[in-house]
Amino acid sequence: KQWYQRRVAITAGNPENTVALLTLGSLKVLSTLTNEVGKVMSCLHQIEPQGEVNFLTGIKIAQLALKHRQSKNHKTRIIIFVGSPIDSDEKDLQRLAKKLKKEKVNVDIVNFGETEDNTEKLTNFVSTLNGKEGTGSHIVTVSIGPTLSDALKKSPILSGEDMGGMGGSGFDFIDANQDPDLALAL
């Protein structure tokens, strides 16, 4: 309860920040753009692994949701957790990355599980997104060993300067004793 109250306070301080949640397996939108933490957390607990990863279509859906956001003054960012093989063609991935770059959408990718199959494709995708500038989008590959949450805490995804207010540890609002499933998921 304490982490939830703290998260609500953080969100209330930045009501213009919104989050949506969708799955890449079933391409189901679990939560449209909202600043209601309770709604997102409720939907987060509904996620179950199923189907194959539809990486390209999932990003296109997320991009479409970002186009229809209320506040157009903020940077747009898509964060993707990939734990299954990506079957998308390299050319299609590059084409999408160029389109996202043109529309100034940053994409952060957390690659785990099928790291051998996905790392090269996803690294090339992020490199294309970043272009010559080399910043904005990130990839974090989590190999066997460190927990996903530990890898994320140390990653530029949560500690990068572009993450407006999330800096530092990023997960300070979570009490692992009160919600171990959420702490494990993050």
CSV table of C-alpha atoms in Angstrom, one decimal:
chain,number,residue,atom,x,y,z
A,1,LYS,CA,0.0,0.0,0.0
A,2,GLN,CA,2.9,2.4,0.8
A,3,TRP,CA,4.5,2.0,-2.6
A,4,TYR,CA,1.1,2.5,-4.3
A,5,GLN,CA,0.5,5.8,-2.4
A,6,ARG,CA,4.0,7.0,-3.2
A,7,ARG,CA,3.5,6.1,-6.9
A,8,VAL,CA,0.2,8.0,-6.9
A,9,ALA,CA,1.9,11.0,-5.4
A,10,ILE,CA,4.6,10.9,-8.1
A,11,THR,CA,2.0,10.7,-10.9
A,12,ALA,CA,-0.1,13.4,-9.3
A,13,GLY,CA,3.0,15.7,-9.4
A,14,ASN,CA,3.2,15.1,-13.2
A,15,PRO,CA,-0.4,14.6,-14.3
A,16,GLU,CA,0.5,15.2,-18.0
A,17,ASN,CA,2.5,11.9,-18.0
A,18,THR,CA,0.5,9.0,-19.3
A,19,VAL,CA,1.1,5.3,-19.7
A,20,ALA,CA,-0.6,2.6,-21.8
A,21,LEU,CA,-0.1,-1.1,-21.7
A,22,LEU,CA,-0.3,-3.7,-24.5
A,23,THR,CA,1.0,-7.2,-25.1
A,24,LEU,CA,3.1,-8.1,-28.1
A,25,GLY,CA,1.8,-11.7,-28.1
A,26,SER,CA,-1.9,-11.2,-28.5
A,27,LEU,CA,-1.7,-7.5,-29.5
A,28,LYS,CA,-4.2,-6.8,-26.8
A,29,VAL,CA,-4.4,-3.2,-25.5
A,30,LEU,CA,-4.8,-3.8,-21.8
A,31,SER,CA,-4.9,-0.1,-20.9
A,32,THR,CA,-5.2,3.0,-23.1
A,33,LEU,CA,-3.2,6.1,-22.2
A,34,THR,CA,-3.9,7.0,-18.7
A,35,ASN,CA,-2.3,8.6,-15.7
A,36,GLU,CA,-4.2,6.4,-13.3
A,37,VAL,CA,-1.6,4.2,-11.6
A,38,GLY,CA,-4.2,1.8,-10.2
A,39,LYS,CA,-5.6,1.0,-13.7
A,40,VAL,CA,-2.1,0.3,-15.1
A,41,MET,CA,-1.2,-1.9,-12.1
A,42,SER,CA,-4.4,-3.8,-12.3
A,43,CYS,CA,-3.8,-4.5,-16.0
A,44,LEU,CA,-0.1,-5.4,-15.4
A,45,HIS,CA,-1.3,-8.2,-13.2
A,46,GLN,CA,-3.4,-9.6,-16.1
A,47,ILE,CA,-0.5,-10.2,-18.4
A,48,GLU,CA,0.2,-13.8,-19.2
A,49,PRO,CA,2.7,-15.1,-21.8
A,50,GLN,CA,0.9,-16.2,-24.9
A,51,GLY,CA,1.4,-16.4,-28.6
A,52,GLU,CA,4.3,-15.3,-30.7
A,53,VAL,CA,5.8,-11.8,-30.5
A,54,ASN,CA,4.3,-9.4,-33.1
A,55,PHE,CA,7.1,-6.9,-32.7
A,56,LEU,CA,6.4,-4.6,-35.7
A,57,THR,CA,2.6,-4.6,-35.2
A,58,GLY,CA,2.9,-4.0,-31.5
A,59,ILE,CA,5.1,-0.9,-32.0
A,60,LYS,CA,2.8,0.4,-34.7
A,61,ILE,CA,-0.1,0.1,-32.3
A,62,ALA,CA,1.9,1.9,-29.6
A,63,GLN,CA,2.9,4.6,-32.0
A,64,LEU,CA,-0.8,5.1,-33.0
A,65,ALA,CA,-1.7,5.5,-29.3
A,66,LEU,CA,1.0,8.1,-28.9
A,67,LYS,CA,-0.4,10.1,-31.9
A,68,HIS,CA,-3.7,10.3,-30.1
A,69,ARG,CA,-2.3,11.5,-26.7
A,70,GLN,CA,-3.8,14.7,-25.2
A,71,SER,CA,-0.6,16.6,-24.5
A,72,LYS,CA,1.6,16.8,-27.5
A,73,ASN,CA,4.2,18.9,-25.7
A,74,HIS,CA,6.2,16.0,-24.2
A,75,LYS,CA,8.7,13.6,-25.6
A,76,THR,CA,7.2,10.3,-26.8
A,77,ARG,CA,8.7,7.0,-25.6
A,78,ILE,CA,7.8,3.4,-26.1
A,79,ILE,CA,9.3,0.8,-23.7
A,80,ILE,CA,9.2,-2.8,-24.9
A,81,PHE,CA,10.0,-6.0,-23.0
A,82,VAL,CA,11.0,-8.7,-25.4
A,83,GLY,CA,11.4,-12.3,-24.0
A,84,SER,CA,10.6,-14.3,-27.1
A,85,PRO,CA,12.2,-14.7,-30.6
A,86,ILE,CA,11.5,-11.9,-33.0
A,87,ASP,CA,10.6,-13.3,-36.5
A,88,SER,CA,10.4,-9.9,-38.2
A,89,ASP,CA,12.6,-9.3,-41.3
A,90,GLU,CA,15.6,-7.0,-40.7
A,91,LYS,CA,14.5,-4.7,-43.6
A,92,ASP,CA,11.1,-4.2,-42.0
A,93,LEU,CA,12.7,-3.4,-38.6
A,94,GLN,CA,15.0,-0.8,-40.2
A,95,ARG,CA,12.1,0.8,-42.1
A,96,LEU,CA,10.0,1.1,-38.9
A,97,ALA,CA,13.0,2.5,-37.0
A,98,LYS,CA,13.5,5.2,-39.6
A,99,LYS,CA,9.8,6.1,-39.5
A,100,LEU,CA,9.9,6.3,-35.7
A,101,LYS,CA,13.1,8.4,-35.8
A,102,LYS,CA,11.4,10.8,-38.3
A,103,GLU,CA,8.4,11.2,-35.9
A,104,LYS,CA,10.8,11.6,-32.9
A,105,VAL,CA,9.6,8.6,-31.0
A,106,ASN,CA,12.2,7.0,-28.7
A,107,VAL,CA,12.1,3.3,-28.1
A,108,ASP,CA,13.7,1.6,-25.1
A,109,ILE,CA,14.0,-2.2,-25.4
A,110,VAL,CA,14.6,-4.7,-22.5
A,111,ASN,CA,15.8,-7.9,-24.2
A,112,PHE,CA,15.7,-11.0,-22.1
A,113,GLY,CA,15.1,-14.7,-22.5
A,114,GLU,CA,15.9,-15.2,-26.2
A,115,THR,CA,19.0,-12.9,-26.1
A,116,GLU,CA,21.0,-14.9,-28.7
A,117,ASP,CA,18.3,-14.7,-31.3
A,118,ASN,CA,17.3,-11.1,-30.7
A,119,THR,CA,20.3,-9.1,-29.7
A,120,GLU,CA,21.7,-8.3,-33.1
A,121,LYS,CA,18.3,-7.4,-34.6
A,122,LEU,CA,17.3,-5.2,-31.7
A,123,THR,CA,20.7,-3.5,-31.5
A,124,ASN,CA,20.5,-2.6,-35.2
A,125,PHE,CA,17.0,-1.3,-34.6
A,126,VAL,CA,18.0,1.0,-31.8
A,127,SER,CA,21.1,2.1,-33.7
A,128,THR,CA,19.0,3.1,-36.6
A,129,LEU,CA,16.6,5.0,-34.3
A,130,ASN,CA,19.5,6.9,-32.6
A,131,GLY,CA,21.2,7.7,-35.9
A,132,LYS,CA,24.3,9.9,-35.8
A,133,GLU,CA,23.3,11.5,-32.5
A,134,GLY,CA,23.6,8.2,-30.7
A,135,THR,CA,21.1,9.0,-27.9
A,136,GLY,CA,17.5,8.8,-27.1
A,137,SER,CA,16.7,5.1,-27.5
A,138,HIS,CA,18.3,2.3,-25.5
A,139,ILE,CA,18.6,-1.4,-25.4
A,140,VAL,CA,19.3,-3.4,-22.3
A,141,THR,CA,20.1,-7.1,-22.8
A,142,VAL,CA,19.6,-9.1,-19.6
A,143,SER,CA,21.5,-12.4,-19.7
A,144,ILE,CA,21.1,-15.2,-17.3
A,145,GLY,CA,22.2,-14.2,-13.8
A,146,PRO,CA,21.1,-10.8,-12.8
A,147,THR,CA,17.4,-10.2,-12.1
A,148,LEU,CA,15.5,-8.1,-14.5
A,149,SER,CA,14.8,-5.4,-11.9
A,150,ASP,CA,18.5,-5.1,-11.0
A,151,ALA,CA,19.5,-4.8,-14.6
A,152,LEU,CA,16.9,-2.1,-15.2
A,153,LYS,CA,17.9,-0.1,-12.1
A,154,LYS,CA,21.4,0.2,-13.6
A,155,SER,CA,20.3,0.8,-17.1
A,156,PRO,CA,20.0,4.1,-19.0
A,157,ILE,CA,16.3,3.4,-19.5
A,158,LEU,CA,15.6,4.4,-15.9
A,159,SER,CA,18.6,6.5,-15.1
A,160,GLY,CA,19.0,8.4,-18.3
A,161,GLU,CA,18.5,12.1,-18.4
A,162,ASP,CA,15.7,11.8,-20.9
A,163,MET,CA,13.5,9.9,-18.4
A,164,GLY,CA,12.3,13.1,-16.7
A,165,GLY,CA,12.0,12.5,-13.0
A,166,MET,CA,12.5,8.7,-13.0
A,167,GLY,CA,16.3,9.0,-12.5
A,168,GLY,CA,18.2,7.2,-9.8
A,169,SER,CA,16.9,3.8,-8.8
A,170,GLY,CA,13.6,4.1,-10.6
A,171,PHE,CA,11.8,1.5,-8.4
A,172,ASP,CA,11.9,3.3,-5.0
A,173,PHE,CA,8.1,3.2,-4.9
A,174,ILE,CA,8.0,-0.6,-4.8
A,175,ASP,CA,8.0,-2.5,-1.5
A,176,ALA,CA,9.0,-6.0,-2.6
A,177,ASN,CA,7.6,-7.4,0.7
A,178,GLN,CA,4.1,-6.1,-0.1
A,179,ASP,CA,4.0,-7.0,-3.8
A,180,PRO,CA,6.6,-9.6,-4.7
A,181,ASP,CA,5.0,-10.3,-8.0
A,182,LEU,CA,5.3,-6.7,-9.2
A,183,ALA,CA,8.8,-6.4,-7.9
A,184,LEU,CA,9.8,-9.5,-9.7
A,185,ALA,CA,8.1,-8.3,-12.9
A,186,LEU,CA,9.9,-5.0,-12.8
